[in-house]
Each structure stands twice: as structure tokens, then as C-alpha cells.
Amino acid sequence: MDKFIIEGGIPLNGEVHISGSKNAALPILCSSILADDICTYTNIPALRDISTITEVLSTLGMGIERPCNGCIVIDPRTTSSYEAPYELVKSMRASILVLGPLLAKYKKAKVSLPGGCAIGVRPIDMHLKALTKMGANITLSHGYVMAFTEGLKGTRIVFDTPTVGGTENIMMAASLAEGTTVIEGAAKEPEVVDLAYALIAMGAQIDGAGQSTITIDGTPSLSGLEYRVIPDRIEVGTFLIAGAITKGDLILKDARADHVVAVVDKLLEMGVAINQREDGSLHVDGKHDLLPVQVDTVPYPGFPTDMQAQIMALACITPGTTSITENIFENRFMHVPELVRLGGRLEEKGHTVIVQGVEQFQGASVMATDLRASASLVLAALNARGLTEIRRIYHLDRGYENLDQKLVKLGARVRRERGGL
Ligand code: UD1
């Protein structure tokens, strides 16, 4: 397993290009199942999760080509299997997103129950209930979701909690269902909106994506498309914090400022100077004194759970007391003991972590536990005095494209050691 060796304490400077969004690309690639013709996607990041989902699609018999960097061409016309096997699904929860499209297009699906990040129990009950209400017959057997239907029908779906994956699965299924589906309590995340735009480009009739009620009028067939995926807002947030935590000066190119408003507002409140330049890029200047704040993770447009670990790293070197509450997932504080190993002063109290600021992290040996937790350790290591060794960075490789190379270009001393434990 690869590890990072990071020598910290160096301010990062320069320009970094933000990659395409993993969490937008995953459902969009799955939506190609619905199409009757070739689908061409650009701005797809080169990540392990993306390879996993293309492997799932390839297992279904779909043709996959990568004619250039960042593009994937999918031919759905050769689909011949309706099963997403455990070996592929276990490493990535997003594979459940093939369920809705397979059911809608082929009226049957067998999808392994998902694994993915170890951040608490992450059920898919809301996906299954909604598909059942649309006319699917679903059973769980030997770790698999077995589903068939005589034809999905539009209906009213109410989500008590907004679910990103659930909204995406139902939006895809409803695009080919008979009649009108109304999703109430829908997730409003930019990735949901991006999927809606991709489906609309295929001919789907969707209204209200980005709001809490989405209306989908089913159509009998969907065409191929050419589509460019949005930039990764979590990568944007992570680099903004990299600028702040190293007292650096960074320009983030190809970012979407409108997707990171809550994160930017919170960082401004902490005293980090951020502004949007005329060309749309974001400039972060980390040379100002930091102030303690209170952070609560909430569904979009609030502060994202996927940035909780990273802002916690920044809070660790912020004078005073910062309180961070995780409201979306259980067990999403696995980075806390690792940040303590790096010299952070943190105390877990239920869903809240109280952070007392220290002057600087100190290098140590730590272990990455999940995707965003790993990012917080990298950020802490970039700030730390001395050397930090981060093991199991395969978690990072699932979600950040060329992170080590991007950091090195900005002046960081990051070395990837291949192999070992
Ligand atoms: C997606 C993102 C993930 C992000 C999360 C919240 C992808 C691939 N993943 O995950 O990075 O952290 O949104 O913004 O885009 N829930 C249920 N039953 C369900 C579905 C969800 O109880 O059937 C609960 C979950 O346990 C959680 C909450 O609802 O507490 C939100 O989950 P959801 O939005 O579905 O997250 P994901 O789609 O898995």
C-alpha cells in the first residue's frame, strides 16, 4: 500500500487546476445505462472510484473507451447483463446508482449491497422504498438487492431526509418511467443538478433540480449525448484550506465559486482572505490571523459533511476554541485520534468535536481511514513541523486526482512511497 511522506511548514504558492467532480461523474456515468446511443463525457477525473464504476458498466456489457485524457465514451447498446457483483460494489457505495437505471431500462437488476467509506451505517432503505413505490419488486438475498418490475410508473416520492444517492437513483429511474414522478424532500447538491442536466441533454424532462421538489415526466427513450462534468467542489474546499493552513497564496483555476459558498463563508469568518477573480478563479491568501468558529454540517447549501475533516485540521491551528458538529453521518470522526497524534488538541463529545488551537502540528506517523479523513491528515502534515508519514493513502486516491503531484507543483515536499503496509 502506498504512503505519503510529507515535510511540512512550507507555504504553498501558485496556481492549481481543479479536476472534474468525482461525485457528479459517478451518477452521470451510471445514467448512460438509460441511453439508446453513444454517450461522451469530458472532465472526468482519473480516480480509482471512476475506474471501479466503469468496470461495473463494462461487466454489464457496455462498451467503454477513453480516447483522451479526461474523456470517457460509453456505448450502452451492447448491455447484456444486469448484475453488479460484490467484488466491484464492495469498494464503492456509489455502485448502487446502477440500480435505478437498470430497472427502468431493462426491468431487472441484481446489485450487491454497497460497501464504501467506513463512515457509519449508510443504509439504502430510502432508495429501495422509493423504487418499490414506483412498481419495483425488491428482495434482499445473499447480500444482493434483487429487483424486477413489469414497468416503473411515476408516483409521488417523499424523502424524510434529503438523500443525494436516493434522489439521483430515483431521478434516473423516473426519466424512463411511465407518467410523472414528483420527488419531495429532494437533495439539492450541485451533483444532483449536474446529473439532471446530463439527463436533460439525453432528452429527459426534469424540472426543479436544485430545489426540494423535482418533477420528472417519463419519456419512452433517451438518446446519447456529449456532456462536460462540473468541477469538484470538495477539491476546491480542500485547496482553499491548504492555502490557509500553510499561510500560502494560491489561485484555484476552473473552480465553481457558486458551489462553495458555505465553505468560503466559513473560511472568511475564520479570517482567511478569499476572493473571486475576473476569470472566475478563486484566490486564497492564508497570511492572516485565524479566528475560532462553530461549524455544523448540513445538507447543501449548508456546510458539507465532505469538508468536515479538512476544516477540523485548520481549526487545530486556530487560536481559541472551535466547535465542529457532524449532523449527516455517524462515525465520521475517525481522523480525530490521528490529528491528536499530530499534536492537535481535540475532544470528541458525541456528534461534536471541541478543538483547542495549538500553534503548529508536529510530524508523526498516521493512518488514513477514509477519503476525506485522509485529506485532513495531508493538510495537517503540510502545516506540521518535521516529517509526517501517512499510510493507506489508497483512500485518497479514490477521490483526489494527482493530489501529490498538484501539491508538489505548489512547492510542497510530498513524496509517494509505493508498496509496503
Ligand atoms: C453522497 C456523497 C457523499 C456525501 C453525501 C452527503 C456521492 C458518491 N457520495 O453520499 O460524498 O458525503 O452524499 O452529502 O455522491 N440515508 C438513509 N437511507 C438511505 C439513504 C441515506 O438513512 O436510503 C441517510 C444516510 O445514512 C445519511 C443521510 O441519509 O445519514 C444522507 O445520505 P446520502 O445523501 O444518501 O449520502 P450518499 O448519497 O451516500
JSON list of N, CA and C and ligand atoms in Angstrom, two decimals, residues 22-23 26 93-94 97 119 121-127 161-166 168 189 233 305-306 328-329 332 372, ligand 1:
[
{"chain": "A", "resi": 22, "resn": "LYS", "atom": "N", "xyz": [-15.77, 14.01, -8.89]},
{"chain": "A", "resi": 22, "resn": "LYS", "atom": "CA", "xyz": [-16.00, 12.56, -8.77]},
{"chain": "A", "resi": 22, "resn": "LYS", "atom": "C", "xyz": [-17.47, 12.27, -8.49]},
{"chain": "A", "resi": 23, "resn": "ASN", "atom": "N", "xyz": [-18.03, 12.98, -7.52]},
{"chain": "A", "resi": 23, "resn": "ASN", "atom": "CA", "xyz": [-19.40, 12.66, -7.10]},
{"chain": "A", "resi": 23, "resn": "ASN", "atom": "C", "xyz": [-20.45, 13.07, -8.12]},
{"chain": "A", "resi": 26, "resn": "LEU", "atom": "N", "xyz": [-19.80, 10.05, -11.10]},
{"chain": "A", "resi": 26, "resn": "LEU", "atom": "CA", "xyz": [-20.25, 8.68, -10.83]},
{"chain": "A", "resi": 26, "resn": "LEU", "atom": "C", "xyz": [-21.71, 8.45, -11.25]},
{"chain": "A", "resi": 93, "resn": "ARG", "atom": "N", "xyz": [-19.64, 2.52, -2.61]},
{"chain": "A", "resi": 93, "resn": "ARG", "atom": "CA", "xyz": [-21.06, 2.61, -2.35]},
{"chain": "A", "resi": 93, "resn": "ARG", "atom": "C", "xyz": [-21.86, 3.15, -3.54]},
{"chain": "A", "resi": 94, "resn": "ALA", "atom": "N", "xyz": [-21.22, 4.04, -4.33]},
{"chain": "A", "resi": 94, "resn": "ALA", "atom": "CA", "xyz": [-21.94, 4.68, -5.43]},
{"chain": "A", "resi": 94, "resn": "ALA", "atom": "C", "xyz": [-22.40, 3.68, -6.49]},
{"chain": "A", "resi": 97, "resn": "LEU", "atom": "N", "xyz": [-25.94, 3.14, -7.66]},
{"chain": "A", "resi": 97, "resn": "LEU", "atom": "CA", "xyz": [-26.58, 4.04, -8.63]},
{"chain": "A", "resi": 97, "resn": "LEU", "atom": "C", "xyz": [-26.86, 3.37, -9.98]},
{"chain": "A", "resi": 119, "resn": "ILE", "atom": "N", "xyz": [-17.80, 5.16, 7.11]},
{"chain": "A", "resi": 119, "resn": "ILE", "atom": "CA", "xyz": [-18.25, 6.27, 7.94]},
{"chain": "A", "resi": 119, "resn": "ILE", "atom": "C", "xyz": [-19.66, 6.02, 8.47]},
{"chain": "A", "resi": 121, "resn": "VAL", "atom": "N", "xyz": [-23.09, 3.53, 9.56]},
{"chain": "A", "resi": 121, "resn": "VAL", "atom": "CA", "xyz": [-24.08, 2.75, 8.81]},
{"chain": "A", "resi": 121, "resn": "VAL", "atom": "C", "xyz": [-24.67, 3.66, 7.75]},
{"chain": "A", "resi": 122, "resn": "ARG", "atom": "N", "xyz": [-24.60, 3.25, 6.52]},
{"chain": "A", "resi": 122, "resn": "ARG", "atom": "CA", "xyz": [-25.13, 4.09, 5.45]},
{"chain": "A", "resi": 122, "resn": "ARG", "atom": "C", "xyz": [-26.14, 3.28, 4.67]},
{"chain": "A", "resi": 123, "resn": "PRO", "atom": "N", "xyz": [-27.37, 3.25, 5.14]},
{"chain": "A", "resi": 123, "resn": "PRO", "atom": "CA", "xyz": [-28.37, 2.39, 4.52]},
{"chain": "A", "resi": 123, "resn": "PRO", "atom": "C", "xyz": [-28.81, 2.89, 3.15]},
{"chain": "A", "resi": 124, "resn": "ILE", "atom": "N", "xyz": [-29.52, 2.02, 2.42]},
{"chain": "A", "resi": 124, "resn": "ILE", "atom": "CA", "xyz": [-30.08, 2.42, 1.12]},
{"chain": "A", "resi": 124, "resn": "ILE", "atom": "C", "xyz": [-31.60, 2.20, 1.15]},
{"chain": "A", "resi": 125, "resn": "ASP", "atom": "N", "xyz": [-32.15, 2.16, 2.39]},
{"chain": "A", "resi": 125, "resn": "ASP", "atom": "CA", "xyz": [-33.58, 1.87, 2.51]},
{"chain": "A", "resi": 125, "resn": "ASP", "atom": "C", "xyz": [-34.45, 2.87, 1.74]},
{"chain": "A", "resi": 126, "resn": "MET", "atom": "N", "xyz": [-34.04, 4.14, 1.72]},
{"chain": "A", "resi": 126, "resn": "MET", "atom": "CA", "xyz": [-34.88, 5.15, 1.04]},
{"chain": "A", "resi": 126, "resn": "MET", "atom": "C", "xyz": [-34.88, 4.92, -0.48]},
{"chain": "A", "resi": 127, "resn": "HIS", "atom": "N", "xyz": [-33.75, 4.47, -1.03]},
{"chain": "A", "resi": 127, "resn": "HIS", "atom": "CA", "xyz": [-33.70, 4.15, -2.47]},
{"chain": "A", "resi": 127, "resn": "HIS", "atom": "C", "xyz": [-34.70, 3.03, -2.77]},
{"chain": "A", "resi": 161, "resn": "THR", "atom": "N", "xyz": [-35.39, 12.58, 4.92]},
{"chain": "A", "resi": 161, "resn": "THR", "atom": "CA", "xyz": [-34.09, 13.25, 4.97]},
{"chain": "A", "resi": 161, "resn": "THR", "atom": "C", "xyz": [-33.63, 13.37, 3.53]},
{"chain": "A", "resi": 162, "resn": "PRO", "atom": "N", "xyz": [-33.05, 14.50, 3.16]},
{"chain": "A", "resi": 162, "resn": "PRO", "atom": "CA", "xyz": [-32.58, 14.56, 1.76]},
{"chain": "A", "resi": 162, "resn": "PRO", "atom": "C", "xyz": [-31.44, 13.57, 1.55]},
{"chain": "A", "resi": 163, "resn": "THR", "atom": "N", "xyz": [-31.57, 12.70, 0.56]},
{"chain": "A", "resi": 163, "resn": "THR", "atom": "CA", "xyz": [-30.51, 11.75, 0.25]},
{"chain": "A", "resi": 163, "resn": "THR", "atom": "C", "xyz": [-30.00, 12.02, -1.16]},
{"chain": "A", "resi": 164, "resn": "VAL", "atom": "N", "xyz": [-28.69, 12.21, -1.26]},
{"chain": "A", "resi": 164, "resn": "VAL", "atom": "CA", "xyz": [-28.08, 12.54, -2.55]},
{"chain": "A", "resi": 164, "resn": "VAL", "atom": "C", "xyz": [-28.24, 11.35, -3.51]},
{"chain": "A", "resi": 165, "resn": "GLY", "atom": "N", "xyz": [-27.73, 10.19, -3.06]},
{"chain": "A", "resi": 165, "resn": "GLY", "atom": "CA", "xyz": [-27.79, 9.00, -3.91]},
{"chain": "A", "resi": 165, "resn": "GLY", "atom": "C", "xyz": [-29.23, 8.59, -4.20]},
{"chain": "A", "resi": 166, "resn": "GLY", "atom": "N", "xyz": [-30.10, 8.71, -3.20]},
{"chain": "A", "resi": 166, "resn": "GLY", "atom": "CA", "xyz": [-31.50, 8.33, -3.39]},
{"chain": "A", "resi": 166, "resn": "GLY", "atom": "C", "xyz": [-32.16, 9.22, -4.43]},
{"chain": "A", "resi": 168, "resn": "GLU", "atom": "N", "xyz": [-30.72, 10.81, -6.79]},
{"chain": "A", "resi": 168, "resn": "GLU", "atom": "CA", "xyz": [-30.14, 10.51, -8.10]},
{"chain": "A", "resi": 168, "resn": "GLU", "atom": "C", "xyz": [-30.71, 9.23, -8.70]},
{"chain": "A", "resi": 189, "resn": "GLU", "atom": "N", "xyz": [-27.90, 19.17, -3.86]},
{"chain": "A", "resi": 189, "resn": "GLU", "atom": "CA", "xyz": [-26.47, 19.27, -4.14]},
{"chain": "A", "resi": 189, "resn": "GLU", "atom": "C", "xyz": [-26.19, 19.54, -5.63]},
{"chain": "A", "resi": 233, "resn": "ARG", "atom": "N", "xyz": [-16.20, 20.41, -6.13]},
{"chain": "A", "resi": 233, "resn": "ARG", "atom": "CA", "xyz": [-16.28, 21.47, -5.10]},
{"chain": "A", "resi": 233, "resn": "ARG", "atom": "C", "xyz": [-15.56, 21.06, -3.82]},
{"chain": "A", "resi": 305, "resn": "THR", "atom": "N", "xyz": [-20.67, 17.86, 4.77]},
{"chain": "A", "resi": 305, "resn": "THR", "atom": "CA", "xyz": [-20.00, 16.84, 5.58]},
{"chain": "A", "resi": 305, "resn": "THR", "atom": "C", "xyz": [-18.66, 16.42, 4.96]},
{"chain": "A", "resi": 306, "resn": "ASP", "atom": "N", "xyz": [-18.57, 16.50, 3.63]},
{"chain": "A", "resi": 306, "resn": "ASP", "atom": "CA", "xyz": [-17.32, 16.10, 2.96]},
{"chain": "A", "resi": 306, "resn": "ASP", "atom": "C", "xyz": [-16.18, 17.10, 3.18]},
{"chain": "A", "resi": 328, "resn": "ILE", "atom": "N", "xyz": [-24.64, 14.68, 9.52]},
{"chain": "A", "resi": 328, "resn": "ILE", "atom": "CA", "xyz": [-25.09, 13.84, 8.40]},
{"chain": "A", "resi": 328, "resn": "ILE", "atom": "C", "xyz": [-24.77, 12.36, 8.65]},
{"chain": "A", "resi": 329, "resn": "PHE", "atom": "N", "xyz": [-23.53, 12.08, 9.02]},
{"chain": "A", "resi": 329, "resn": "PHE", "atom": "CA", "xyz": [-23.13, 10.67, 9.19]},
{"chain": "A", "resi": 329, "resn": "PHE", "atom": "C", "xyz": [-22.66, 10.38, 10.61]},
{"chain": "A", "resi": 332, "resn": "ARG", "atom": "N", "xyz": [-18.09, 9.69, 11.78]},
{"chain": "A", "resi": 332, "resn": "ARG", "atom": "CA", "xyz": [-17.26, 10.36, 10.78]},
{"chain": "A", "resi": 332, "resn": "ARG", "atom": "C", "xyz": [-16.17, 11.20, 11.45]},
{"chain": "A", "resi": 372, "resn": "ARG", "atom": "N", "xyz": [-12.13, 11.56, 3.05]},
{"chain": "A", "resi": 372, "resn": "ARG", "atom": "CA", "xyz": [-11.96, 12.96, 3.47]},
{"chain": "A", "resi": 372, "resn": "ARG", "atom": "C", "xyz": [-11.09, 13.06, 4.72]},
{"chain": "B", "resi": 1, "resn": "UD1", "atom": "C1", "xyz": [-23.37, 11.42, -1.08]},
{"chain": "B", "resi": 1, "resn": "UD1", "atom": "C2", "xyz": [-21.92, 11.63, -1.47]},
{"chain": "B", "resi": 1, "resn": "UD1", "atom": "C3", "xyz": [-21.08, 11.73, -0.22]},
{"chain": "B", "resi": 1, "resn": "UD1", "atom": "C4", "xyz": [-21.61, 12.79, 0.70]},
{"chain": "B", "resi": 1, "resn": "UD1", "atom": "C5", "xyz": [-23.10, 12.60, 0.97]},
{"chain": "B", "resi": 1, "resn": "UD1", "atom": "C6", "xyz": [-23.74, 13.73, 1.78]},
{"chain": "B", "resi": 1, "resn": "UD1", "atom": "C7", "xyz": [-21.57, 10.51, -3.60]},
{"chain": "B", "resi": 1, "resn": "UD1", "atom": "C8", "xyz": [-20.99, 9.34, -4.30]},
{"chain": "B", "resi": 1, "resn": "UD1", "atom": "N1", "xyz": [-21.47, 10.49, -2.27]},
{"chain": "B", "resi": 1, "resn": "UD1", "atom": "O1", "xyz": [-23.45, 10.19, -0.38]},
{"chain": "B", "resi": 1, "resn": "UD1", "atom": "O2", "xyz": [-19.75, 12.04, -0.61]},
{"chain": "B", "resi": 1, "resn": "UD1", "atom": "O3", "xyz": [-20.91, 12.70, 1.92]},
{"chain": "B", "resi": 1, "resn": "UD1", "atom": "O4", "xyz": [-23.80, 12.49, -0.27]},
{"chain": "B", "resi": 1, "resn": "UD1", "atom": "O5", "xyz": [-23.62, 14.94, 1.09]},
{"chain": "B", "resi": 1, "resn": "UD1", "atom": "O6", "xyz": [-22.06, 11.45, -4.19]},
{"chain": "B", "resi": 1, "resn": "UD1", "atom": "N2", "xyz": [-29.69, 7.63, 4.35]},
{"chain": "B", "resi": 1, "resn": "UD1", "atom": "C9", "xyz": [-30.58, 6.70, 4.84]},
{"chain": "B", "resi": 1, "resn": "UD1", "atom": "N3", "xyz": [-31.21, 5.86, 3.95]},
{"chain": "B", "resi": 1, "resn": "UD1", "atom": "C10", "xyz": [-30.96, 5.92, 2.61]},
{"chain": "B", "resi": 1, "resn": "UD1", "atom": "C11", "xyz": [-30.03, 6.88, 2.12]},
{"chain": "B", "resi": 1, "resn": "UD1", "atom": "C12", "xyz": [-29.40, 7.72, 3.02]},
{"chain": "B", "resi": 1, "resn": "UD1", "atom": "O7", "xyz": [-30.81, 6.61, 6.02]},
{"chain": "B", "resi": 1, "resn": "UD1", "atom": "O8", "xyz": [-31.55, 5.13, 1.86]},
{"chain": "B", "resi": 1, "resn": "UD1", "atom": "C13", "xyz": [-29.03, 8.57, 5.29]},
{"chain": "B", "resi": 1, "resn": "UD1", "atom": "C14", "xyz": [-27.53, 8.36, 5.39]},
{"chain": "B", "resi": 1, "resn": "UD1", "atom": "O9", "xyz": [-27.17, 7.38, 6.31]},
{"chain": "B", "resi": 1, "resn": "UD1", "atom": "C15", "xyz": [-27.08, 9.75, 5.80]},
{"chain": "B", "resi": 1, "resn": "UD1", "atom": "C16", "xyz": [-28.04, 10.68, 5.05]},
{"chain": "B", "resi": 1, "resn": "UD1", "atom": "O10", "xyz": [-29.19, 9.89, 4.79]},
{"chain": "B", "resi": 1, "resn": "UD1", "atom": "O11", "xyz": [-27.23, 9.93, 7.17]},
{"chain": "B", "resi": 1, "resn": "UD1", "atom": "C17", "xyz": [-27.50, 11.28, 3.78]},
{"chain": "B", "resi": 1, "resn": "UD1", "atom": "O12", "xyz": [-27.02, 10.27, 2.92]},
{"chain": "B", "resi": 1, "resn": "UD1", "atom": "P1", "xyz": [-26.93, 10.43, 1.34]},
{"chain": "B", "resi": 1, "resn": "UD1", "atom": "O13", "xyz": [-27.15, 11.86, 0.96]},
{"chain": "B", "resi": 1, "resn": "UD1", "atom": "O14", "xyz": [-27.76, 9.39, 0.71]},
{"chain": "B", "resi": 1, "resn": "UD1", "atom": "O15", "xyz": [-25.42, 10.15, 1.07]},
{"chain": "B", "resi": 1, "resn": "UD1", "atom": "P2", "xyz": [-24.80, 9.42, -0.16]},
{"chain": "B", "resi": 1, "resn": "UD1", "atom": "O16", "xyz": [-25.66, 9.59, -1.38]},
{"chain": "B", "resi": 1, "resn": "UD1", "atom": "O17", "xyz": [-24.39, 8.05, 0.25]}
]
